[in-house]
Amino acid sequence: MINDKKVLFSAMQATGNLTLGNYLGALKNWTTLSDEYECFFAVADLHSITVRQDPAEFRKNARKLLTLFIAAGIDPEKNCIYYQSQVSAHAELAWILNCFTYMGELSRMTQFKDKSAKHADNINAGLFTYPALMAADILLYQADVVPVGKDQMQHLELTRDIAERFNAIYGDVFTIPEAYLGKAGAKIMSLQDPTKKMSKSDENANGSIYLMDDPDTIRRKFKRAVTDSEGAVRYSESQPGIMNLIDIYSTCTGKTAEEVEKEFEGQGYGVFKEAVGDAVVAVLEPLQKRFEELSKNKEYIDNCIKNNAEKAAYTATKTLRKVQKKVGFSEKIR
Ligand code: TYM
């Protein structure tokens, strides 16, 4: 609890173009929850260097991501938005938690397996211990809730296991966090292969809607979305492409899957796909406009983030000191 409010933590990597999956699965929920909780939102730049980055490009992307948080509706005066790399407690706690995380647990992480396959020439130790850093992110703020997409659930489960293991040895040090998954949109799939997650790194650009895609591109990608030959807009496991489109439409319009089925009863996929494209444009166009405006206002963004790293560090360091004491590190002589 901070200021009588429960605590929310989440983060996003600053690599590549964000997708509609990142927005509907995570960012959108951050904005709706931000009034209710004391929130910490980080640009997870420490995580990003587990894959090689071009420094100039990386710096630019990190800034863009932070601007996008604000453009999506997170008020930087009320919420703590910051760069993970600017709060050294993240790296310090990550080291300690590494010593409470088993090789077997880390080897089971599907993201590690996927990324190792994708970057076979750079399977570094950071990629392997990535979940311990993620646990540090969350546990430093004593977060009660962590809004993420389904693909991060395994990491969150591991965070809970690490926290429980630590608490069992040293007493109640960490709050055990709960995941927050949205009703729909927790796993947005590729428009070209609905059995695969929509991803920033998809080789087929038609499979992903990028947040900065223009309206024509968005509509065209939905028109080309892979569906099936059943011809009915039904929320059924046997129609993964249509199911994904219903999820996207529901999340953008606030309608339930049943309402969507009713709305498009007896209509062809063409009409439905057009409506999904329009609904996504209606959500992304204003977001893009706000992003463009904010990007021009360097001073505003600079001011918004100036004090936030310090604010985050204040809370994070409190937990870190407690942990250091518990494990038996010697106190600094001042
Ligand atoms: P990242 O940057 O890959 O993704 C950011 C958020 O977007 C969600 N997401 C999706 N949701 C629905 N459908 C999709 N297709 C989709 N693709 C991505 C992710 O689940 C995530 O919530 N390791 C994390 C960043 C991180 C973090 C943390 C998250 C670092 N520390 C602590 C929570 C708490 C990551 O790489 O997310």
Tab-separated table of C-alpha atoms in Angstrom, residues 38-250:
chain	number	residue	atom	x	y	z
A	38	GLU	CA	-0.590	3.700	-7.124
A	39	CYS	CA	1.149	2.948	-10.427
A	40	PHE	CA	4.697	2.367	-11.617
A	41	PHE	CA	5.181	1.933	-15.363
A	42	ALA	CA	8.673	1.231	-16.631
A	43	VAL	CA	10.338	1.232	-20.008
A	44	ALA	CA	12.108	-2.118	-19.605
A	45	ASP	CA	15.367	-1.118	-21.253
A	46	LEU	CA	17.509	-3.471	-19.133
A	47	HIS	CA	15.513	-6.372	-20.535
A	48	SER	CA	15.926	-5.094	-24.083
A	49	ILE	CA	19.691	-5.553	-24.222
A	50	THR	CA	19.295	-9.319	-23.942
A	51	VAL	CA	19.003	-8.860	-27.722
A	52	ARG	CA	21.566	-6.686	-29.539
A	53	GLN	CA	20.423	-3.083	-30.014
A	54	ASP	CA	21.680	-0.252	-32.144
A	55	PRO	CA	22.390	2.368	-29.417
A	56	ALA	CA	20.994	5.447	-31.205
A	57	GLU	CA	17.908	3.620	-32.422
A	58	PHE	CA	17.388	2.051	-29.002
A	59	ARG	CA	17.540	5.422	-27.208
A	60	LYS	CA	15.031	6.863	-29.657
A	61	ASN	CA	12.669	3.909	-29.244
A	62	ALA	CA	12.815	4.118	-25.460
A	63	ARG	CA	11.817	7.779	-25.559
A	64	LYS	CA	9.037	7.010	-28.044
A	65	LEU	CA	7.677	4.291	-25.791
A	66	LEU	CA	7.616	6.584	-22.809
A	67	THR	CA	5.795	9.215	-24.897
A	68	LEU	CA	3.345	6.573	-26.012
A	69	PHE	CA	2.492	5.699	-22.397
A	70	ILE	CA	1.438	9.316	-21.926
A	71	ALA	CA	-0.351	9.465	-25.300
A	72	ALA	CA	-2.342	6.375	-24.317
A	73	GLY	CA	-3.740	8.299	-21.360
A	74	ILE	CA	-1.405	7.693	-18.435
A	75	ASP	CA	-1.071	10.944	-16.540
A	76	PRO	CA	2.648	11.369	-15.753
A	77	GLU	CA	1.883	13.696	-12.858
A	78	LYS	CA	-0.163	11.041	-11.064
A	79	ASN	CA	1.716	7.930	-12.173
A	80	CYS	CA	5.371	7.092	-12.044
A	81	ILE	CA	6.624	6.566	-15.611
A	82	TYR	CA	10.375	5.951	-15.851
A	83	TYR	CA	13.276	4.109	-17.457
A	84	GLN	CA	14.165	0.882	-15.653
A	85	SER	CA	17.901	1.508	-16.273
A	86	GLN	CA	17.714	4.760	-14.268
A	87	VAL	CA	16.768	2.973	-11.047
A	88	SER	CA	19.761	0.872	-10.066
A	89	ALA	CA	17.791	-1.085	-7.454
A	90	HIS	CA	16.336	-3.184	-10.315
A	91	ALA	CA	19.725	-4.620	-11.248
A	92	GLU	CA	20.756	-4.995	-7.603
A	93	LEU	CA	17.682	-6.928	-6.537
A	94	ALA	CA	17.826	-8.992	-9.736
A	95	TRP	CA	21.251	-10.286	-8.673
A	96	ILE	CA	19.958	-11.309	-5.271
A	97	LEU	CA	16.888	-12.985	-6.744
A	98	ASN	CA	19.088	-14.849	-9.233
A	99	CYS	CA	20.469	-16.625	-6.214
A	100	PHE	CA	16.948	-17.736	-5.263
A	101	THR	CA	15.949	-18.934	-8.729
A	102	TYR	CA	16.752	-22.413	-10.005
A	103	MET	CA	18.312	-23.280	-13.352
A	104	GLY	CA	15.508	-25.807	-13.899
A	105	GLU	CA	12.860	-23.107	-13.474
A	106	LEU	CA	14.585	-20.765	-15.918
A	107	SER	CA	15.097	-23.561	-18.452
A	108	ARG	CA	11.369	-24.195	-18.537
A	109	MET	CA	10.469	-20.643	-19.607
A	110	THR	CA	8.918	-20.765	-23.070
A	111	GLN	CA	10.084	-17.231	-23.866
A	112	PHE	CA	13.693	-18.310	-23.237
A	113	LYS	CA	13.238	-21.298	-25.527
A	114	ASP	CA	11.628	-19.159	-28.258
A	115	LYS	CA	14.190	-16.369	-28.059
A	116	SER	CA	17.129	-18.783	-27.984
A	117	ALA	CA	15.830	-20.376	-31.150
A	118	LYS	CA	15.414	-16.965	-32.778
A	119	HIS	CA	18.805	-15.594	-31.685
A	120	ALA	CA	20.875	-18.769	-31.808
A	121	ASP	CA	24.086	-16.750	-32.222
A	122	ASN	CA	23.500	-14.787	-28.989
A	123	ILE	CA	22.079	-17.013	-26.248
A	124	ASN	CA	23.471	-14.887	-23.445
A	125	ALA	CA	23.150	-15.310	-19.679
A	126	GLY	CA	20.880	-12.249	-19.509
A	127	LEU	CA	18.363	-13.944	-21.758
A	128	PHE	CA	18.361	-16.901	-19.382
A	129	THR	CA	18.028	-14.922	-16.145
A	130	TYR	CA	15.588	-12.411	-17.652
A	131	PRO	CA	12.694	-13.626	-15.409
A	132	ALA	CA	14.673	-12.890	-12.227
A	133	LEU	CA	15.028	-9.272	-13.378
A	134	MET	CA	11.324	-9.186	-14.096
A	135	ALA	CA	10.639	-10.528	-10.600
A	136	ALA	CA	12.874	-7.778	-9.182
A	137	ASP	CA	10.910	-5.134	-11.125
A	138	ILE	CA	7.639	-6.270	-9.629
A	139	LEU	CA	8.754	-7.103	-6.094
A	140	LEU	CA	10.708	-3.871	-5.539
A	141	TYR	CA	7.438	-1.929	-5.542
A	142	GLN	CA	5.551	-4.522	-3.467
A	143	ALA	CA	3.081	-4.645	-6.351
A	144	ASP	CA	-0.351	-6.104	-5.672
A	145	VAL	CA	-1.317	-6.301	-9.312
A	146	VAL	CA	0.532	-6.656	-12.618
A	147	PRO	CA	-1.480	-6.102	-15.805
A	148	VAL	CA	0.086	-8.166	-18.606
A	149	GLY	CA	-0.852	-10.214	-21.640
A	150	LYS	CA	-1.077	-14.019	-21.417
A	151	ASP	CA	2.440	-14.514	-22.789
A	152	GLN	CA	3.888	-13.061	-19.567
A	153	MET	CA	1.892	-15.313	-17.223
A	154	GLN	CA	4.651	-17.893	-16.895
A	155	HIS	CA	7.089	-15.173	-15.774
A	156	LEU	CA	4.551	-13.893	-13.299
A	157	GLU	CA	4.018	-17.355	-11.842
A	158	LEU	CA	7.776	-17.643	-11.397
A	159	THR	CA	7.848	-14.225	-9.701
A	160	ARG	CA	5.276	-15.475	-7.215
A	161	ASP	CA	7.294	-18.657	-6.585
A	162	ILE	CA	10.498	-16.675	-5.998
A	163	ALA	CA	8.701	-14.273	-3.633
A	164	GLU	CA	7.119	-17.119	-1.680
A	165	ARG	CA	10.457	-18.923	-1.455
A	166	PHE	CA	12.166	-15.779	-0.154
A	167	ASN	CA	9.369	-15.034	2.313
A	168	ALA	CA	9.469	-18.608	3.619
A	169	ILE	CA	13.121	-18.130	4.569
A	170	TYR	CA	13.179	-14.502	5.736
A	171	GLY	CA	9.610	-13.647	6.790
A	172	ASP	CA	7.099	-11.426	5.014
A	173	VAL	CA	9.385	-9.334	2.853
A	174	PHE	CA	7.550	-9.314	-0.463
A	175	THR	CA	3.910	-8.800	-1.401
A	176	ILE	CA	2.783	-11.709	-3.576
A	177	PRO	CA	1.558	-10.122	-6.828
A	178	GLU	CA	-1.515	-11.095	-8.845
A	179	ALA	CA	-1.695	-10.919	-12.623
A	180	TYR	CA	-4.391	-8.805	-14.211
A	181	LEU	CA	-5.614	-10.098	-17.561
A	182	GLY	CA	-8.262	-8.219	-19.521
A	183	LYS	CA	-11.508	-10.060	-20.354
A	184	ALA	CA	-10.657	-10.099	-24.056
A	185	GLY	CA	-7.428	-9.086	-25.728
A	186	ALA	CA	-5.045	-10.906	-23.377
A	187	LYS	CA	-3.666	-12.783	-26.354
A	188	ILE	CA	-4.030	-11.100	-29.718
A	189	MET	CA	-2.979	-13.446	-32.497
A	190	SER	CA	-1.270	-12.837	-35.836
A	191	LEU	CA	-3.675	-11.828	-38.609
A	192	GLN	CA	-1.813	-14.157	-40.979
A	193	ASP	CA	-1.487	-17.146	-38.652
A	194	PRO	CA	-4.063	-17.097	-35.840
A	195	THR	CA	-2.247	-19.907	-34.009
A	196	LYS	CA	0.711	-17.555	-33.390
A	197	LYS	CA	0.843	-14.505	-31.087
A	198	MET	CA	0.848	-11.087	-32.785
A	199	SER	CA	4.416	-9.981	-32.287
A	200	LYS	CA	6.728	-7.017	-32.915
A	201	SER	CA	9.244	-9.323	-34.524
A	202	ASP	CA	6.894	-11.112	-36.935
A	203	GLU	CA	8.640	-11.412	-40.299
A	204	ASN	CA	5.315	-11.015	-42.067
A	205	ALA	CA	4.299	-7.363	-41.493
A	206	ASN	CA	0.735	-8.204	-42.585
A	207	GLY	CA	0.352	-10.376	-39.491
A	208	SER	CA	0.744	-7.465	-37.072
A	209	ILE	CA	-1.013	-4.139	-36.715
A	210	TYR	CA	1.572	-1.622	-35.565
A	211	LEU	CA	0.356	1.219	-33.389
A	212	MET	CA	1.691	3.753	-35.873
A	213	ASP	CA	0.156	2.098	-38.984
A	214	ASP	CA	-1.931	4.580	-40.969
A	215	PRO	CA	-5.695	3.975	-41.342
A	216	ASP	CA	-5.431	2.606	-44.901
A	217	THR	CA	-2.767	0.115	-43.891
A	218	ILE	CA	-4.816	-0.991	-40.884
A	219	ARG	CA	-7.949	-1.529	-42.987
A	220	ARG	CA	-5.969	-3.348	-45.691
A	221	LYS	CA	-4.345	-5.708	-43.156
A	222	PHE	CA	-7.754	-6.613	-41.705
A	223	LYS	CA	-9.175	-7.208	-45.185
A	224	ARG	CA	-6.359	-9.709	-45.789
A	225	ALA	CA	-6.680	-11.397	-42.382
A	226	VAL	CA	-6.723	-15.191	-42.594
A	227	THR	CA	-10.102	-16.679	-41.645
A	228	ASP	CA	-11.792	-19.975	-42.639
A	229	SER	CA	-14.448	-21.372	-44.933
A	230	GLU	CA	-17.263	-21.686	-42.360
A	231	GLY	CA	-18.666	-18.280	-43.251
A	232	ALA	CA	-20.245	-17.438	-39.876
A	233	VAL	CA	-19.024	-14.879	-37.334
A	234	ARG	CA	-18.899	-17.245	-34.370
A	235	TYR	CA	-16.684	-17.318	-31.277
A	236	SER	CA	-15.498	-20.885	-31.624
A	237	GLU	CA	-12.170	-22.688	-31.150
A	238	SER	CA	-12.623	-24.203	-34.605
A	239	GLN	CA	-12.449	-20.677	-36.101
A	240	PRO	CA	-9.268	-19.199	-34.571
A	241	GLY	CA	-8.993	-16.367	-37.123
A	242	ILE	CA	-12.559	-15.176	-36.525
A	243	MET	CA	-12.183	-15.671	-32.779
A	244	ASN	CA	-9.158	-13.360	-32.835
A	245	LEU	CA	-11.048	-10.740	-34.853
A	246	ILE	CA	-13.970	-10.934	-32.404
A	247	ASP	CA	-11.523	-10.446	-29.511
A	248	ILE	CA	-10.052	-7.383	-31.207
A	249	TYR	CA	-13.472	-5.944	-32.028
A	250	SER	CA	-14.787	-6.629	-28.488
